[in-house]
Coordinates of C-alpha atoms in Angstrom, one line a residue:
M12 CA 0.0 0.0 -0.1
T13 CA 2.9 2.4 0.7
K14 CA 4.5 1.6 -2.6
S15 CA 1.3 2.5 -4.4
R16 CA 1.0 5.6 -2.6
I17 CA 4.4 6.7 -3.4
K18 CA 3.8 5.9 -7.2
I19 CA 0.6 8.1 -7.2
W20 CA 2.6 10.9 -5.5
E21 CA 5.4 10.5 -8.0
L22 CA 3.0 10.5 -10.9
S23 CA 1.3 13.6 -9.5
L24 CA 4.4 15.5 -9.3
L25 CA 5.6 14.3 -12.7
L26 CA 2.3 15.3 -14.3
A27 CA 2.6 18.6 -12.6
L28 CA 6.1 19.0 -13.8
C29 CA 4.9 18.3 -17.4
F30 CA 2.1 20.7 -17.2
S31 CA 4.5 23.6 -15.8
L32 CA 6.9 22.8 -18.6
C33 CA 4.3 22.9 -21.2
L34 CA 2.8 26.1 -19.8
G35 CA 6.3 27.6 -19.7
T36 CA 7.0 26.6 -23.3
W37 CA 3.7 28.1 -24.4
A38 CA 4.3 31.4 -22.4
Q39 CA 7.8 31.8 -23.8
A40 CA 6.4 31.4 -27.4
K41 CA 3.6 34.0 -26.8
Q42 CA 6.3 36.3 -25.3
T43 CA 8.7 35.8 -28.2
T44 CA 6.0 36.4 -30.7
L45 CA 4.7 39.5 -28.9
S46 CA 8.2 41.0 -28.3
S47 CA 9.6 40.1 -31.9
G48 CA 6.7 42.3 -33.2
L49 CA 7.2 45.4 -31.2
V50 CA 9.9 48.1 -30.7
R51 CA 9.4 50.2 -27.5
L52 CA 10.4 53.7 -26.7
H53 CA 11.9 54.5 -23.3
V54 CA 12.6 57.9 -22.1
I55 CA 14.3 58.4 -18.8
A56 CA 14.4 62.0 -17.1
V57 CA 17.3 63.4 -15.3
S58 CA 15.4 63.4 -12.0
D59 CA 11.9 63.6 -10.7
D60 CA 11.9 67.4 -10.4
E61 CA 8.7 68.6 -11.9
Y62 CA 10.6 70.6 -14.6
E63 CA 12.8 67.7 -15.5
Q64 CA 9.7 65.5 -15.9
A65 CA 8.1 68.2 -18.2
L66 CA 11.3 68.2 -20.2
K67 CA 11.4 64.5 -20.5
L68 CA 7.9 64.9 -22.4
R69 CA 9.1 67.5 -24.7
V70 CA 12.1 65.4 -25.6
R71 CA 9.7 62.4 -26.1
D72 CA 7.7 64.6 -28.6
E73 CA 10.9 65.7 -30.6
V74 CA 11.8 61.9 -30.8
L75 CA 8.5 60.8 -31.9
A76 CA 8.1 63.8 -34.5
Y77 CA 11.6 62.8 -35.8
I78 CA 11.2 59.0 -36.0
S79 CA 7.4 58.2 -36.6
P80 CA 7.4 59.5 -40.3
K81 CA 10.5 57.4 -41.1
L82 CA 8.4 54.3 -39.8
D83 CA 5.1 55.2 -41.5
C84 CA 5.3 52.5 -44.2
V85 CA 7.3 49.9 -42.4
K86 CA 5.7 46.5 -42.0
S87 CA 7.9 44.6 -39.7
A88 CA 9.6 45.1 -36.4
H89 CA 12.9 43.9 -37.8
D90 CA 12.7 46.5 -40.7
A91 CA 11.8 49.1 -37.9
Q92 CA 14.9 48.2 -35.9
K93 CA 17.1 48.4 -38.9
I94 CA 15.7 52.0 -39.6
I95 CA 15.8 53.2 -36.0
S96 CA 19.5 51.8 -35.7
A97 CA 20.4 53.9 -38.8
E98 CA 18.8 57.0 -37.4
L99 CA 20.2 56.9 -33.9
D100 CA 22.4 60.1 -34.5
G101 CA 19.4 61.9 -35.8
I102 CA 17.1 60.7 -32.9
R103 CA 19.8 61.9 -30.5
A104 CA 19.9 65.2 -32.4
A105 CA 16.2 65.7 -32.2
A106 CA 16.3 64.8 -28.5
E107 CA 19.0 67.4 -27.9
T108 CA 16.9 70.0 -29.4
A109 CA 14.4 69.9 -26.5
A110 CA 17.0 68.7 -23.8
E111 CA 18.1 72.2 -23.1
G112 CA 21.8 71.3 -22.8
R113 CA 21.4 68.1 -20.8
S114 CA 23.5 65.2 -22.2
V115 CA 21.4 62.7 -24.3
L116 CA 22.3 59.0 -24.7
V117 CA 20.2 56.9 -27.3
T118 CA 20.5 53.4 -27.8
L119 CA 18.6 50.5 -29.4
S120 CA 18.8 47.3 -27.2
E121 CA 16.9 44.6 -25.4
E122 CA 15.4 46.0 -22.3
Y123 CA 13.3 44.4 -19.5
Y124 CA 9.8 46.0 -19.0
P125 CA 7.3 45.5 -16.2
T126 CA 3.6 45.0 -17.2
R127 CA 2.3 48.1 -18.7
N128 CA -1.3 49.1 -19.1
Y129 CA -2.2 51.5 -21.8
E130 CA -5.5 53.1 -22.6
K131 CA -6.7 50.3 -25.1
F132 CA -4.5 47.5 -24.6
S133 CA -1.8 46.0 -22.1
L134 CA 1.9 44.5 -22.6
P135 CA 2.9 41.8 -20.2
A136 CA 6.4 41.8 -18.4
G137 CA 9.2 40.8 -20.5
R138 CA 12.2 41.6 -22.7
Y139 CA 11.5 43.9 -25.6
Q140 CA 13.7 45.7 -28.2
S141 CA 13.8 49.2 -27.1
L142 CA 14.7 52.6 -28.3
R143 CA 16.0 54.2 -25.1
V144 CA 16.7 58.0 -24.6
I145 CA 18.5 58.8 -21.3
L146 CA 18.7 62.3 -20.2
G147 CA 21.6 63.4 -18.1
E148 CA 22.1 60.7 -15.2
G149 CA 18.6 59.2 -16.2
K150 CA 17.7 59.1 -12.3
G151 CA 14.2 60.2 -12.8
H152 CA 11.0 58.6 -13.6
N153 CA 10.5 57.3 -17.1
W154 CA 8.0 57.2 -19.9
W155 CA 7.5 54.4 -22.2
C156 CA 5.2 53.4 -25.2
V157 CA 5.5 51.4 -28.5
V158 CA 7.1 53.1 -31.3
F159 CA 6.5 50.2 -33.7
P160 CA 3.7 49.6 -34.4
P161 CA 3.1 53.2 -33.6
L162 CA 1.1 53.0 -30.3
C163 CA 2.6 56.4 -28.8
I164 CA -0.7 58.1 -30.0
S165 CA -4.1 59.0 -29.0
A166 CA -6.5 56.4 -27.8
A167 CA -8.5 56.4 -31.1
E168 CA -5.3 55.9 -33.0
Q169 CA -4.4 53.2 -30.6
E170 CA -7.3 51.2 -31.4
Q171 CA -6.6 51.5 -35.2
A172 CA -3.0 50.4 -34.5
V173 CA -4.2 47.4 -32.4
E174 CA -6.4 46.5 -35.1
S175 CA -3.5 46.3 -37.6
M176 CA -1.7 43.7 -35.4
S177 CA -1.8 40.0 -36.1
D178 CA -4.6 38.1 -34.5
D179 CA -2.0 36.4 -32.2
M180 CA -0.5 39.5 -31.1
K181 CA -4.0 41.3 -30.7
G182 CA -5.1 38.2 -28.6
I183 CA -2.3 38.6 -26.0
V184 CA -2.5 42.5 -25.7
T185 CA -6.4 43.1 -25.7
E186 CA -9.3 41.8 -23.9
D187 CA -10.5 38.8 -25.9
E188 CA -11.7 35.4 -24.7
G189 CA -9.4 34.1 -22.0
Y190 CA -7.3 37.4 -22.0
E191 CA -6.9 37.8 -18.2
Y192 CA -5.7 34.1 -17.7
K193 CA -3.3 34.1 -20.8
F194 CA -2.0 37.6 -19.9
R195 CA -1.2 36.8 -16.2
I196 CA 0.7 33.7 -17.4
L197 CA 2.8 35.8 -19.6
E198 CA 3.2 38.4 -17.0
L199 CA 4.3 35.8 -14.5
W200 CA 6.6 34.1 -17.0
G201 CA 8.2 37.4 -17.9
E202 CA 8.9 38.1 -14.2
F203 CA 10.3 34.5 -13.6
M204 CA 12.6 34.7 -16.6
E205 CA 13.9 38.2 -15.5
L206 CA 14.5 36.5 -11.9
I207 CA 16.7 33.8 -13.5
R208 CA 18.7 36.4 -15.6
A209 CA 19.4 38.5 -12.3

């Protein structure tokens, strides 16, 4: 009888492990699909001083005014990354026009983001390609959105941009059937993967 209980316990443990591995594999695939289709914008202020926070938003506006027209006809995140990479000097120059003499560092790299809720959609925690603009020492609160597809826009425009996403991506970031459950799994998976990296 004891052997039988051990076997049931071992089988239960094995099934739980298999389920966890399958769920993790699914979450990783969804996160990869999502992150490979986006380029995020991250602007970090010098400090939390009210003036510096307002300045950060002016820099954001200059960066978006410069790069958005160059991404108008782009169909893939890969192509958007190539254009952004080629335009880093121009992006930095645009940011400097509003930075009022503060140093500006502009990079395109992979960066971890926590879960972020926008007006019309949400993005789970995870690693994304990121156009990063750091003002001065970059010790202030930051601002982020999605520069490709263009979601750094009004709520009405966000709705149009979300509609242009693939069904798979749209199902991850918007409220469709099972949204909360799927989204929470992706969120936990992104946080778990970041803990492993640390």
